[in-house]
CSV table of C-alpha atoms in Angstrom, one decimal:
chain,number,residue,atom,x,y,z
A,1,MET,CA,151.9,136.0,105.3
A,2,ALA,CA,149.4,136.7,108.0
A,3,THR,CA,148.1,133.6,109.8
A,4,THR,CA,144.9,135.1,111.2
A,5,GLY,CA,141.5,135.7,109.8
A,6,PRO,CA,138.7,133.4,108.6
A,7,LEU,CA,140.8,131.4,106.1
A,8,TRP,CA,143.5,130.5,108.6
A,9,ALA,CA,140.8,129.7,111.2
A,10,ALA,CA,139.2,127.3,108.8
A,11,ILE,CA,142.6,125.7,107.8
A,12,ARG,CA,143.7,125.2,111.4
A,13,TYR,CA,140.3,123.6,112.3
A,14,ALA,CA,140.4,121.3,109.3
A,15,ARG,CA,144.0,120.2,110.1
A,16,LYS,CA,143.3,119.8,113.9
A,17,HIS,CA,140.3,117.6,113.3
A,18,ARG,CA,141.7,115.8,110.2
A,19,LEU,CA,138.8,116.7,108.1
A,20,VAL,CA,138.6,115.4,104.5
A,21,LEU,CA,137.1,118.3,102.6
A,22,PRO,CA,135.3,118.2,99.3
A,23,PRO,CA,137.5,118.7,96.2
A,24,GLY,CA,138.2,122.4,95.6
A,25,ALA,CA,137.1,123.4,99.1
A,26,PHE,CA,140.5,125.0,100.1
A,27,MET,CA,140.6,126.9,96.7
A,28,ALA,CA,137.1,128.1,97.2
A,29,MET,CA,137.9,129.4,100.7
A,30,ALA,CA,141.0,131.0,99.6
A,31,TRP,CA,139.2,132.8,96.7
A,32,LEU,CA,136.5,134.1,99.0
A,33,SER,CA,139.0,135.3,101.5
A,34,LEU,CA,141.4,136.9,99.1
A,35,ASN,CA,138.7,138.7,97.1
A,36,ASP,CA,136.8,139.9,100.2
A,37,ARG,CA,133.8,137.9,99.3
A,38,PHE,CA,133.3,136.5,102.9
A,39,ASP,CA,132.5,138.6,106.0
A,40,ALA,CA,132.8,136.3,109.1
A,41,ALA,CA,131.3,138.9,111.4
A,42,PHE,CA,128.3,139.4,109.1
A,43,TYR,CA,127.9,135.6,108.7
A,44,CYS,CA,127.8,134.9,112.4
A,45,ARG,CA,125.5,137.8,113.1
A,46,ASN,CA,123.0,136.9,110.5
A,47,TYR,CA,123.1,133.2,111.2
A,48,PRO,CA,123.4,132.6,115.0
A,49,ASP,CA,123.3,128.8,114.6
A,50,VAL,CA,126.7,129.0,113.0
A,51,VAL,CA,128.3,129.9,116.4
A,52,ASP,CA,126.4,127.0,118.0
A,53,ALA,CA,127.7,124.6,115.3
A,54,GLY,CA,131.3,125.1,116.5
A,55,LEU,CA,132.8,125.4,113.0
A,56,PRO,CA,134.8,128.4,111.8
A,57,PRO,CA,132.4,130.6,109.8
A,58,LEU,CA,134.2,130.3,106.5
A,59,LEU,CA,134.4,126.5,106.8
A,60,HIS,CA,130.7,126.4,107.8
A,61,TYR,CA,129.8,128.4,104.7
A,62,ILE,CA,131.8,126.0,102.4
A,63,LEU,CA,130.4,122.9,103.9
A,64,HIS,CA,126.9,123.9,104.7
A,65,GLY,CA,125.9,127.6,104.1
A,66,GLN,CA,126.5,127.8,100.4
A,67,ALA,CA,124.3,124.8,99.7
A,68,GLU,CA,121.6,126.2,102.0
A,69,GLY,CA,121.4,129.5,100.2
A,70,ARG,CA,123.1,131.6,103.0
A,71,SER,CA,124.8,134.8,102.1
A,72,PRO,CA,128.6,135.2,102.6
A,73,HIS,CA,128.5,139.0,103.0
A,74,ALA,CA,126.2,141.9,103.3
A,75,ALA,CA,126.2,142.8,99.6
A,76,THR,CA,124.3,139.6,98.8
A,77,THR,CA,121.3,140.0,101.1
A,78,SER,CA,119.2,142.6,102.9
A,79,SER,CA,118.3,140.5,106.0
A,80,PRO,CA,118.8,137.0,107.4
A,81,GLY,CA,117.5,134.1,105.4
A,82,LYS,CA,116.9,136.0,102.2
A,83,ALA,CA,118.7,135.0,99.0
A,84,LYS,CA,119.2,137.5,96.3
A,85,ALA,CA,120.9,136.8,93.0
A,86,ARG,CA,124.4,138.3,92.5
A,87,PRO,CA,125.4,139.5,89.1
A,88,ASP,CA,126.0,136.3,87.1
A,89,THR,CA,126.0,135.3,83.4
A,90,LYS,CA,123.9,132.3,84.3
A,91,PRO,CA,120.1,132.7,84.4
A,92,ALA,CA,118.4,132.7,87.9
A,93,LEU,CA,116.6,129.6,89.2
A,94,TYR,CA,114.4,130.4,92.2
A,95,ILE,CA,113.7,127.7,94.7
A,96,VAL,CA,111.2,128.3,97.5
A,97,PRO,CA,111.5,125.8,100.3
A,98,ALA,CA,108.9,125.2,103.0
A,99,PHE,CA,111.6,125.9,105.6
A,100,MET,CA,114.8,127.8,105.3
A,101,GLY,CA,116.4,125.8,108.1
A,102,ASN,CA,118.4,122.7,107.3
A,103,ARG,CA,115.7,120.0,107.5
A,104,ASN,CA,116.3,116.7,105.8
A,105,THR,CA,113.7,117.2,103.1
A,106,LYS,CA,115.1,120.6,102.3
A,107,ARG,CA,118.6,119.2,102.1
A,108,TYR,CA,117.7,116.5,99.6
A,109,ARG,CA,115.1,118.4,97.6
A,110,ALA,CA,116.3,122.0,97.7
A,111,ASN,CA,119.9,122.2,98.7
A,112,HIS,CA,120.9,119.2,96.5
A,113,LEU,CA,118.9,120.5,93.6
A,114,ALA,CA,120.8,123.8,93.9
A,115,GLU,CA,124.1,122.0,93.8
A,116,VAL,CA,123.0,120.0,90.7
A,117,CYS,CA,121.9,123.1,88.9
A,118,GLU,CA,124.9,125.4,89.8
A,119,SER,CA,126.7,124.7,86.6
A,120,PHE,CA,123.9,126.2,84.4
A,121,ALA,CA,121.9,128.4,86.8
A,122,GLN,CA,122.4,131.1,89.5
A,123,VAL,CA,120.4,129.4,92.2
A,124,CYS,CA,118.5,131.6,94.7
A,125,MET,CA,116.8,130.3,97.8
A,126,ILE,CA,113.7,132.4,98.5
A,127,ASP,CA,112.1,132.8,101.9
A,128,PHE,CA,108.4,133.1,101.1
A,129,LYS,CA,107.7,134.8,104.3
A,130,ALA,CA,110.0,137.7,103.3
A,131,PRO,CA,110.9,137.6,99.6
A,132,PRO,CA,113.8,139.9,98.5
A,133,GLU,CA,113.0,143.2,97.0
A,134,GLY,CA,112.4,142.9,93.3
A,135,PHE,CA,111.8,139.2,93.4
A,136,PHE,CA,108.4,139.2,91.8
A,137,SER,CA,109.7,141.2,88.8
A,138,ASP,CA,112.9,139.2,88.6
A,139,VAL,CA,111.1,135.9,88.1
A,140,ARG,CA,109.7,137.2,84.9
A,141,LYS,CA,113.2,137.5,83.5
A,142,SER,CA,114.2,133.9,84.2
A,143,PRO,CA,113.9,131.1,81.6
A,144,PHE,CA,113.3,128.6,84.4
A,145,PRO,CA,110.2,127.9,86.4
A,146,VAL,CA,109.9,128.8,90.1
A,147,VAL,CA,110.3,125.6,92.2
A,148,LEU,CA,108.1,125.3,95.3
A,149,GLN,CA,109.6,122.7,97.6
A,150,ARG,CA,107.0,120.9,99.8
A,151,LEU,CA,105.3,124.2,100.5
A,152,SER,CA,102.0,123.9,102.5
A,153,ALA,CA,99.2,126.4,103.4
A,154,GLN,CA,99.9,125.8,107.1
A,155,ASP,CA,101.9,129.0,107.3
A,156,PRO,CA,99.6,132.0,106.8
A,157,ALA,CA,102.3,133.7,104.7
A,158,SER,CA,102.2,131.0,102.0
A,159,MET,CA,99.0,131.8,100.2
A,160,PRO,CA,99.6,135.6,99.8
A,161,PHE,CA,103.0,134.8,98.5
A,162,LEU,CA,101.6,132.3,96.0
A,163,HIS,CA,98.8,134.6,94.9
A,164,THR,CA,101.4,137.3,94.1
A,165,LEU,CA,103.7,134.8,92.4
A,166,LYS,CA,100.8,133.5,90.2
A,167,LYS,CA,100.1,137.0,89.0
A,168,THR,CA,103.6,137.2,87.5
A,169,GLY,CA,102.6,134.6,84.9
A,170,CYS,CA,105.7,132.5,85.7
A,171,ARG,CA,105.5,128.8,85.5
A,172,ILE,CA,105.3,127.0,88.9
A,173,LEU,CA,106.7,123.6,89.6
A,174,TYR,CA,105.8,121.9,92.9
A,175,ASP,CA,108.5,119.6,94.2
A,176,ILE,CA,107.5,116.7,96.5
A,177,ASP,CA,109.3,113.6,97.8
A,178,ASP,CA,106.6,111.7,99.6
A,179,LEU,CA,102.9,110.7,99.2
A,180,LEU,CA,101.7,113.6,101.4
A,181,PHE,CA,98.6,114.7,99.5
A,182,ASP,CA,96.3,111.7,99.0
A,183,ARG,CA,94.4,111.2,102.2
A,184,GLU,CA,92.7,108.0,101.0
A,185,GLN,CA,96.0,106.2,100.5
A,186,LEU,CA,97.4,107.0,104.0
A,187,GLU,CA,97.2,105.0,107.2
A,188,ASP,CA,95.6,106.7,110.2
A,189,TRP,CA,98.6,106.1,112.5
A,190,ARG,CA,100.8,107.8,109.9
A,191,LEU,CA,98.6,110.8,109.7
A,192,GLU,CA,98.4,111.2,113.5
A,193,SER,CA,102.2,111.5,113.6
A,194,TRP,CA,102.3,114.4,111.0
A,195,ASP,CA,102.3,118.1,111.9
A,196,ILE,CA,100.8,119.1,108.5
A,197,PRO,CA,97.7,117.4,107.1
A,198,PRO,CA,97.3,116.5,103.5
A,199,ALA,CA,94.8,119.3,102.8
A,200,SER,CA,97.5,121.9,103.6
A,201,TYR,CA,99.6,120.6,100.8
A,202,LEU,CA,96.7,120.3,98.4
A,203,ASP,CA,95.9,123.9,98.8
A,204,ILE,CA,99.3,124.9,97.4
A,205,MET,CA,99.7,122.1,94.9
A,206,ALA,CA,96.5,123.2,93.1
A,207,TYR,CA,98.4,126.3,91.9
A,208,ALA,CA,101.2,124.3,90.3
A,209,ASP,CA,101.5,124.1,86.6
A,210,ALA,CA,103.5,120.8,86.8
A,211,PHE,CA,105.3,118.7,89.4
A,212,LEU,CA,108.7,117.3,90.2
A,213,ALA,CA,108.7,114.0,92.1
A,214,ALA,CA,111.5,112.0,93.8
A,215,THR,CA,110.3,108.7,92.4
A,216,PRO,CA,108.6,107.3,89.3
A,217,GLU,CA,105.7,105.9,91.4
A,218,LEU,CA,105.1,109.2,93.1
A,219,ALA,CA,105.2,111.0,89.7
A,220,ASN,CA,102.6,108.5,88.3
A,221,ARG,CA,100.3,109.2,91.3
A,222,LEU,CA,100.6,112.9,90.8
A,223,GLN,CA,99.6,112.6,87.2
A,224,VAL,CA,96.6,110.6,88.0
A,225,PHE,CA,95.6,112.8,90.9
A,226,TYR,CA,96.0,116.2,89.1
A,227,HIS,CA,96.1,115.4,85.4
A,228,LYS,CA,99.2,117.5,85.0
A,229,ASP,CA,102.8,116.7,84.0
A,230,ALA,CA,105.0,115.2,86.7
A,231,ASP,CA,108.7,114.5,86.1
A,232,VAL,CA,111.1,112.6,88.2
A,233,VAL,CA,114.2,114.3,89.8
A,234,PRO,CA,115.5,111.5,92.0
A,235,ASN,CA,117.2,112.1,95.3
A,236,VAL,CA,121.0,112.0,95.1
A,237,LEU,CA,123.9,112.5,97.4
A,238,ASN,CA,125.8,115.8,97.4
A,239,ARG,CA,129.5,116.7,97.7
A,240,GLN,CA,129.4,117.0,101.5
A,241,GLN,CA,127.9,113.6,101.9
A,242,LEU,CA,130.4,112.0,99.5
A,243,ALA,CA,133.3,113.6,101.3
A,244,ALA,CA,132.0,112.5,104.7
A,245,SER,CA,131.3,109.0,103.4
A,246,ALA,CA,134.8,108.7,101.9
A,247,GLN,CA,136.3,109.8,105.2
A,248,ALA,CA,134.1,107.3,107.1
A,249,TYR,CA,135.0,104.4,104.8
A,250,GLU,CA,138.7,105.1,105.1
A,251,ALA,CA,138.4,105.2,108.9
A,252,ALA,CA,136.2,102.1,109.3
A,253,HIS,CA,137.6,98.9,110.8
A,254,ALA,CA,136.6,95.3,110.2
A,255,ASN,CA,134.3,93.9,112.8
A,256,ALA,CA,136.6,91.1,113.9
A,257,GLY,CA,134.6,88.1,115.0
A,258,ARG,CA,131.3,89.9,114.7
A,259,PHE,CA,128.7,90.2,112.0
A,260,ILE,CA,126.9,93.6,112.4
A,261,ILE,CA,123.4,93.9,110.9
A,262,GLY,CA,122.6,97.6,110.8
A,263,TYR,CA,119.3,99.5,110.8
A,264,ALA,CA,119.3,103.3,110.5
A,265,ALA,CA,115.6,104.0,111.1
A,266,GLY,CA,115.5,107.8,110.9
A,267,SER,CA,112.2,108.1,112.8
A,268,ALA,CA,109.8,106.0,114.8
A,269,SER,CA,107.4,105.9,111.8
A,270,HIS,CA,109.6,103.1,110.5
A,271,ASP,CA,108.8,100.8,113.4
A,272,HIS,CA,106.0,99.4,111.2
A,273,ASP,CA,108.5,98.6,108.5
A,274,LEU,CA,110.9,96.8,110.8
A,275,THR,CA,108.2,94.4,111.9
A,276,VAL,CA,108.4,92.6,108.6
A,277,ALA,CA,112.0,91.7,109.2
A,278,LEU,CA,112.1,91.1,113.0
A,279,PRO,CA,111.0,87.4,113.1
A,280,ALA,CA,113.8,86.5,110.6
A,281,ILE,CA,116.3,88.7,112.5
A,282,GLU,CA,115.4,87.1,115.8
A,283,GLN,CA,115.8,83.6,114.3
A,284,PHE,CA,119.1,84.5,112.7
A,285,LEU,CA,120.6,86.1,115.9
A,286,SER,CA,119.6,83.0,117.8
A,287,GLU,CA,121.4,80.8,115.3
A,288,HIS,CA,124.5,83.0,115.2
A,289,PRO,CA,125.9,84.2,118.5
A,290,ASP,CA,128.5,86.3,116.7
A,291,ALA,CA,125.8,88.3,114.9
A,292,GLU,CA,124.4,91.6,116.3
A,293,LEU,CA,121.6,94.0,115.4
A,294,HIS,CA,122.6,97.7,115.7
A,295,CYS,CA,119.8,100.2,115.5
A,296,ILE,CA,120.2,103.9,115.0
A,297,GLY,CA,117.4,106.3,115.8
A,298,ASP,CA,114.0,106.0,117.3
A,299,VAL,CA,113.5,102.2,117.1
A,300,ARG,CA,111.2,100.1,119.3
A,301,ILE,CA,112.3,96.5,119.6
A,302,PRO,CA,109.9,94.1,121.3
A,303,GLU,CA,110.9,93.7,124.9
A,304,SER,CA,110.7,89.9,124.6
A,305,MET,CA,113.3,90.0,121.9
A,306,THR,CA,115.7,92.3,123.8
A,307,LYS,CA,115.4,90.1,126.9
A,308,ARG,CA,116.1,87.0,124.9
A,309,LEU,CA,119.1,88.4,123.1
A,310,PRO,CA,120.4,91.2,125.4
A,311,THR,CA,124.0,91.1,124.2
A,312,GLN,CA,123.2,91.0,120.5
A,313,ILE,CA,120.9,94.0,120.2
A,314,MET,CA,122.4,97.4,120.4
A,315,GLN,CA,120.4,100.7,120.2
A,316,HIS,CA,122.1,104.0,119.4
A,317,ALA,CA,120.8,107.5,119.5
A,318,LYS,CA,119.8,109.3,116.3
A,319,VAL,CA,122.8,111.1,114.8
A,320,PRO,CA,122.9,114.3,112.6
A,321,TRP,CA,123.3,113.7,108.9
A,322,PHE,CA,127.0,114.6,108.8
A,323,ASP,CA,127.8,111.9,111.4
A,324,LEU,CA,125.6,109.2,109.7
A,325,PRO,CA,128.3,108.0,107.3
A,326,ALA,CA,130.5,107.0,110.2
A,327,ALA,CA,127.7,105.1,111.9
A,328,LEU,CA,126.8,103.3,108.7
A,329,ALA,CA,130.4,102.4,108.0
A,330,SER,CA,130.4,100.3,111.2
A,331,PHE,CA,127.9,97.9,109.7
A,332,ASP,CA,128.7,94.7,107.8
A,333,ILE,CA,125.3,95.1,106.0
A,334,GLN,CA,122.3,97.3,106.4
A,335,ILE,CA,118.7,96.1,106.2
A,336,ILE,CA,116.0,98.4,104.6
A,337,PRO,CA,112.6,96.9,105.3
A,338,LEU,CA,109.5,98.6,103.9
A,339,THR,CA,105.9,97.4,104.3
A,340,ALA,CA,103.9,97.1,101.1
A,341,THR,CA,101.8,100.3,101.3
A,342,PRO,CA,101.0,103.1,98.8
A,343,PHE,CA,103.1,105.5,100.9
A,344,ASN,CA,106.1,103.2,100.8
A,345,ALA,CA,105.6,102.4,97.1
A,346,CYS,CA,106.5,106.1,96.6
A,347,LYS,CA,109.5,106.1,98.9
A,348,SER,CA,112.9,107.1,97.5
A,349,HIS,CA,116.1,105.0,97.5
A,350,ILE,CA,118.0,107.4,99.8
A,351,ARG,CA,118.9,104.9,102.4
A,352,PHE,CA,120.3,102.6,99.8
A,353,LEU,CA,122.5,105.4,98.4
A,354,GLU,CA,123.7,106.4,101.9
A,355,SER,CA,124.8,102.8,102.5
A,356,ALA,CA,126.4,102.5,99.0
A,357,ALA,CA,128.4,105.7,99.7
A,358,VAL,CA,130.3,103.9,102.6
A,359,ARG,CA,130.4,100.6,100.7
A,360,VAL,CA,128.0,98.8,103.0
A,361,PRO,CA,125.8,96.2,101.1
A,362,THR,CA,122.0,96.3,101.7
A,363,LEU,CA,119.2,93.8,102.1
A,364,CYS,CA,116.0,95.5,101.0
A,365,SER,CA,112.3,94.9,100.8
A,366,ASN,CA,111.2,94.6,97.2
A,367,VAL,CA,109.2,97.8,97.7
A,368,GLY,CA,109.6,101.4,96.6
A,369,GLN,CA,112.3,103.0,94.4
A,370,GLN,CA,115.0,100.8,96.0
A,371,ALA,CA,113.4,97.8,94.3
A,372,GLN,CA,114.3,99.5,90.9
A,373,SER,CA,117.7,100.9,92.0
A,374,VAL,CA,119.0,97.6,93.4
A,375,THR,CA,120.0,95.0,90.8
A,376,GLU,CA,119.5,91.7,92.5
A,377,GLY,CA,122.8,90.1,93.4
A,378,ILE,CA,124.8,92.9,91.8
A,379,THR,CA,124.2,96.1,93.8
A,380,GLY,CA,122.2,94.6,96.6
A,381,LEU,CA,119.9,91.8,97.7
A,382,LEU,CA,116.1,92.1,97.5
A,383,THR,CA,113.6,90.1,99.4
A,384,GLU,CA,109.8,89.7,99.7
A,385,ASN,CA,108.5,90.5,103.1
A,386,SER,CA,108.5,86.9,104.5
A,387,THR,CA,110.4,85.4,107.3
A,388,GLU,CA,111.9,82.9,104.9
A,389,GLY,CA,113.0,85.6,102.5
A,390,TRP,CA,114.6,87.9,105.1
A,391,HIS,CA,116.4,84.9,106.8
A,392,ALA,CA,117.7,83.7,103.4
A,393,GLY,CA,119.1,87.1,102.6
A,394,LEU,CA,120.8,87.5,106.0
A,395,ARG,CA,122.3,84.0,105.7
A,396,ARG,CA,123.5,84.7,102.2
A,397,TYR,CA,125.5,87.7,103.3
A,398,TYR,CA,126.7,86.1,106.4
A,399,GLU,CA,128.2,83.1,104.6
A,400,ASN,CA,129.8,84.9,101.8
A,401,SER,CA,132.2,87.8,102.6
A,402,GLN,CA,133.2,88.1,98.9
A,403,LEU,CA,129.6,88.6,97.9
A,404,ARG,CA,129.4,91.4,100.5
A,405,PHE,CA,132.5,93.1,99.1
A,406,ASP,CA,131.5,92.7,95.4
A,407,ILE,CA,128.0,94.1,96.1
A,408,ALA,CA,129.3,97.0,98.1
A,409,GLU,CA,131.7,98.0,95.4
A,410,ALA,CA,129.1,97.7,92.6
A,411,ALA,CA,126.6,99.7,94.6
A,412,TYR,CA,129.2,102.4,95.2
A,413,ARG,CA,130.0,102.7,91.5
A,414,TYR,CA,126.3,102.9,90.7
A,415,MET,CA,125.8,105.7,93.2
A,416,VAL,CA,128.7,107.8,92.0
A,417,GLN,CA,127.9,107.4,88.3
A,418,SER,CA,124.1,107.8,88.5
A,419,CYS,CA,123.0,109.2,91.9
A,420,SER,CA,125.4,112.0,93.0
A,421,SER,CA,125.0,115.7,92.4
A,422,ALA,CA,128.0,115.6,90.2
A,423,ALA,CA,126.8,112.8,87.9
A,424,PRO,CA,126.8,114.3,84.4
A,425,ASP,CA,123.7,112.4,83.2
A,426,HIS,CA,121.7,113.5,86.2
A,427,ILE,CA,122.8,117.2,85.7
A,428,ALA,CA,121.9,117.0,82.0
A,429,ARG,CA,118.5,115.4,82.7
A,430,THR,CA,117.6,118.0,85.4
A,431,ARG,CA,118.6,120.9,83.1
A,432,GLU,CA,116.4,119.4,80.4
A,433,LEU,CA,113.4,119.1,82.7
A,434,LEU,CA,113.7,122.6,84.1
A,435,GLY,CA,114.1,124.1,80.6
A,436,LYS,CA,111.7,122.0,78.6
A,437,ALA,CA,108.8,124.5,78.8
A,438,ASP,CA,108.6,128.2,78.6
A,439,ASN,CA,108.7,129.8,82.1
A,440,HIS,CA,105.6,131.9,81.3
A,441,THR,CA,102.1,130.6,81.4
A,442,THR,CA,100.4,133.8,80.2
């Protein structure tokens, strides 16, 4: 048997780097290769970032490209970034993301939705800047609505696309994961950090027939704001994240003689959130020389605190999403503080899920969706935003390793059963929401 070509390149790479691939990955790669359904040269030519990623093309497609709506060979697309449905017995579901690149919000709200729906729909990612030929006639044939994911009017191509889409008479769902549209509920400092103002979202959202929201609170605010239906499709973890998390958990080592408090910020906008926990953390670290605070990402710790506790505060650079599980797995616990604001009340539980996937227990503010997802003392610990509350939570975890273990295991089971792309109840609920109304409005 020949040991060259895309399949063997993928296998050799996976073995060399000891990758733990998602279930069925090798079978999927073999099927694509043996049935001439993957063209490595085409894939690299159409998606230059694949070469920069350093992964063999076929392996990249299985781990990333398929979920991102990329085409494996020329027969499935006419130009880069366009997704066109292949012949399939399942009806087409069209998702129109704001960005075709692999941004975090697209991963969670578009790519993961595609994975959830793949059992009952042929999912097509549509580039609104250059929709595939026949798209506007094809949407009329689908029983599903067209899903716009966080689209704004900032790009001049968005409104002409939307006007043409509206003329088809298809039902339009607008998917959103944050409180981006209500200017009166947003802090000035937060708005100053955004590239897209609320008005740009409002211009597009006005065309929606209904909404999909990441959290119940966000859905409630949409209903009040627009007087239209808003259903909840919560954020979940996908196969790639679960595989990476399983690998990170197996490779993690106990922090002998140390108690690591982790904080994965994501962005500097969370500095305001961290302030509610910092007094308690500083007090706790002063009391326990074996405890450390490890921060990942753009985090600003007060200079007075870092000077007082220089050996107990570690700051690490932001990591790409596929390396995040390994970073989280090095923690004994993760803290997830949120200030009590309207924006945070709508925040999803994604950081709780990411910790649960690597079996790291969390101490969370009693704010946002995490306050509903965490069962106090069972799948995590919740606290009010007081120095006493945060200090008590830290001490409770520090003094009871069995509690840490039990909570971590319970949180992991909850995540797998209810908050993964393969969770049967989540798939059934999503299918029900997408199919509950006729696609056509006229």
